[in-house]
Every structure is written in C-alpha cells, then in structure tokens.
C-alpha cells in the first residue's frame, strides 16, 4: 500500500520532509477530499464543458482547421502529406484529423466533437498528474481551471488548433514518466518517450517537453537513495529512444511515399526562415500583445496561477513538486516562443502548467489561512477566492457560454475573415463539379477545399509564405503559378482580403499581378461574397453578380473558367 500513496501524502510524512520554520506544515486531512467527490465533480465539469462545446460544434472552420481538415481528407484518400498541401508544420495533426473525419464524418461538427473528446482526455490526464504531485484537492482545482481556460474563446479554445493535440500526449507522457521514476520499469520510460515524441509530431514547438522529460529523469531520484548515474543514463536513454521513434517512423513513411524532400523543404528550410523573421526587438511587444488578448476574460485565473507560483515557496511543498511545477511552466512558455509571434492559440500549451499552479495557489492560500484561522475557515476562504475567479470569467462571458451561436462565435473572434461565407462558396462549387475536377483558392482559405471535398490545383494553400520577405518566396510564387496554369482548374476562388494575404511593404507582389491578368483572361466571375461592416454576409451568384456594388474591401470572388483550352499569362507578368 505504501507505493500507492500520492506525492502530497508523502509530503505530509515527517520522515520525507521537515516543515519550514516560516510556514506551518499542513496536515494531510486539510488537503484530502473523498475520491468519490472528485469523481463526481469531474463528471459534472466535463458535462458542463461538453454542453458548451456541443452548442458551438457547428461553428465554421477557421483557416488552420481548414488546413488540417483538408490534409486529413487527402490522407483518407491515400494522398501523402506535403503532396497537395504544403505547410511548415509536422503532420501529426493531419493524422489526428483523418481519424476524427473517419469516425464522425467530414463536417465542422465532427472536427469539434473530436476536439471535445481530446479536451476531456487532457483534463483527466492533467488531474491524475496533478494528484500525484499536489494531492486530491489541488488536482481537482487544476482540472477545473484547465477546463475553463481551454474553453475561453480569446485563446481560441473552441477551435481545433494543433496546440490542443500537442498537450494531450505531452501530459500523458509526463504522467507516465512520473510513475516510471517511482516504479523504475524501463518500458515505462520508453512509452513515456513515445508519447512525448508524438506531441512533437503535432507541432515542432513540443520538443521542449521532450527536453523537460529528459531533465526530470536525470534530476529525479526514486525513493530516498540517490540513483547511480549509470541507472539515470539508462532511463534517459530509454526515454530518448521512445521520443525519437515516432519521428523515425514518420520519416520512413514519408520516404516510402516519395515526399521526404518536400517535408524537409517546408518543415526545416522554410520553417527556419519563418522563425527568424521577427527580430528580438519585437519579441516583448508581441508577447505583451498576446498576453493582453488571452487574459482579457480569464485574468483572475491567471492571477491565481501567479499566486500558486509564489505559494510553492511560501508554504511547505515537496521539492519534487516545486521543481516540476517551475520547470513545467518554463518549458510551456518556451513552447510559445519560436518565431516570437505569440499568437493567441500558441498560449494553449501553457494552460496545463497554469492550471497546475492554480491548484497549488488555492491550496497554498488554504494552508496560509488555516495557520491563522481554523482549517474550516481556511478552506472556506480559499474556495471563495477560486469561485470568485470563476465568476469573474463566467459573468462577462455569459453570452458566449450560454447563448452565442457558432457563426456568432466565429464573427466575434475572427472579425471579417471569410470563414462564415466559406461553406456556401464551397457548396456552390461542389454542386457544379465532379470529384475529378480540380479547384484553386488564391488566398489563405483551405477550409474551402475541405467543405467542397475537391482537390487543389496547387499545393500552396496559404499565401503567407509568398508574401513574406524570405528567400524562398520567388521560387514559391513561380511554382504556384506553374501548378495552377498547368491544372487550369474549373473553378478559382480569389480572396481579396488583407487577412488572407498579410502583404508587407517589401512583399513580392508578382503573384497578385499574375492573378489579376490570369483571371481576367481565362475566367468569369460567377459569385461574390462580402462581409459587411455590421457583420452580415452578402452572397450573390450567377446573374445576381451583375451590377453588384461592394460596400467594403473584403470580398471573395468565385470564378469559372471560360474554356477547357489551356490558358496562360506568365509571359505578360514581369518579375519585380
């Protein structure tokens, strides 16, 4: 039975740790709550979160979801990654999406149901990890905090970004690693490494979690006696072997499919150029802007996490808990840093560490209050503070949580991006094409390919690399032009929206000049979609296009080719 004690219970054993003189030791009874209560509370939590996510599950896909969904469809059709959809991310999320599509169907609803399940599993994994490190009460608080933080719309919690799929295998790997240090079983370290390596396949940023795992293995000692260096190195070797295995399997599969070279071009060469665009001087302003966005409604929970960081040192906590919580926070922050972009959904990888600290913060407050009041009063004060933090989120966000529709959510979070209009555009194209027809989207809206269930005439599903001042941009523009003209797709969608291009003063705009000439010569406009300043959508098709006067600058044109005969205009476009 001694082996089954939680770390928090061990912390209360005077043979394990003597309390600091500056703060009283907490009795184990203060932090214990019945496991049946925890199970019931977790069940209620997951049901409440599921009800919100189910109501919003029909929200239109945004462009990252569209990319993953389209790539998942191609995988199910036997098309290798990077063959018809180019991107700098590792393809792990593509495979996850292909599973979700196979299980639940090719809809936005299916994707968001897959996210719901993933989020619930992550919540439970974090609870079990936190319980080993901090005890039952803090673990339950951490699970609640994570579920709320990861639901927040301002951090893009309702949308199935890759970062959601990074943290599930990462948390599972760290949980197994923590158990492995106690059990000393080599296979546990191997499997933990496989899970951590799988998180890297979802997004390269997760490599910091592998480094965190290696550091914990080399630092931690099972039991009370220091482990020999040779034993630590063997465990670290097993962890490293497991972490490398998913990447090795992926490379072997991509090589067999003949796309390893393109995988290297996009995920290493281009990714390196992308990650070095923002100068160091821009890092702090970008970080401050990102933090303002993601804390606008959850600031109280972030404050409790900050309290937890201080509480690690203000009240007695085990050395292992302090070290893990601090290292986990640092690693999670570093995972948001590559490129210094600090986009809102990048901060999702920090949420498990913040939630763990929130649990520590509430229990630390409880212990401090109990030392000056009574145990019951300390618990009441700490829980009142936590409930107040939850209400500070729920009350201002009640419209989002209890009434907002999926389309309204997309409009509130993504402004005038054409995500709400994309399903109608795709439906028009799907009804007028066969599965063998190719289409092209000149703009960064891969969700149109997903909805239409038609293959792209070009692998360039994003225009951003073409607009960036990076050395591969001219070559990429030439390749995209060549691919589209060679395929001469039946339909082309041209997106005239800054957010779909993000041009810069020094961007090479030759692709825009070519698109203007090519579409005027070879295509007719058959559809116009516009998002009005008030948020409403206007769509005009066929005869309704004639005479339409746009009211703004954000327009999406659907065009049909005039003839099956080849049509090219490259000779009329002069390079910049």
PDB file of C-alpha atoms in Angstrom, residues 52 55-56 397-409:
ATOM      1  CA  UNK A  52     -20.958  24.470 -24.284  1.00  0.00           C
ATOM      2  CA  UNK A  55     -23.701  24.027 -28.810  1.00  0.00           C
ATOM      3  CA  UNK A  56     -20.758  25.624 -30.632  1.00  0.00           C
ATOM      4  CA  UNK A 397     -18.727  35.757 -20.919  1.00  0.00           C
ATOM      5  CA  UNK A 398     -22.249  34.510 -20.217  1.00  0.00           C
ATOM      6  CA  UNK A 399     -23.468  35.329 -23.730  1.00  0.00           C
ATOM      7  CA  UNK A 400     -20.661  33.249 -25.246  1.00  0.00           C
ATOM      8  CA  UNK A 401     -21.083  30.411 -22.751  1.00  0.00           C
ATOM      9  CA  UNK A 402     -24.882  30.121 -22.775  1.00  0.00           C
ATOM     10  CA  UNK A 403     -26.370  31.755 -25.871  1.00  0.00           C
ATOM     11  CA  UNK A 404     -23.955  32.512 -28.708  1.00  0.00           C
ATOM     12  CA  UNK A 405     -24.273  30.541 -31.944  1.00  0.00           C
ATOM     13  CA  UNK A 406     -21.333  29.032 -33.759  1.00  0.00           C
ATOM     14  CA  UNK A 407     -21.472  31.647 -36.515  1.00  0.00           C
ATOM     15  CA  UNK A 408     -21.645  34.464 -33.981  1.00  0.00           C
ATOM     16  CA  UNK A 409     -18.635  32.980 -32.197  1.00  0.00           C
TER      17      UNK A 409
END
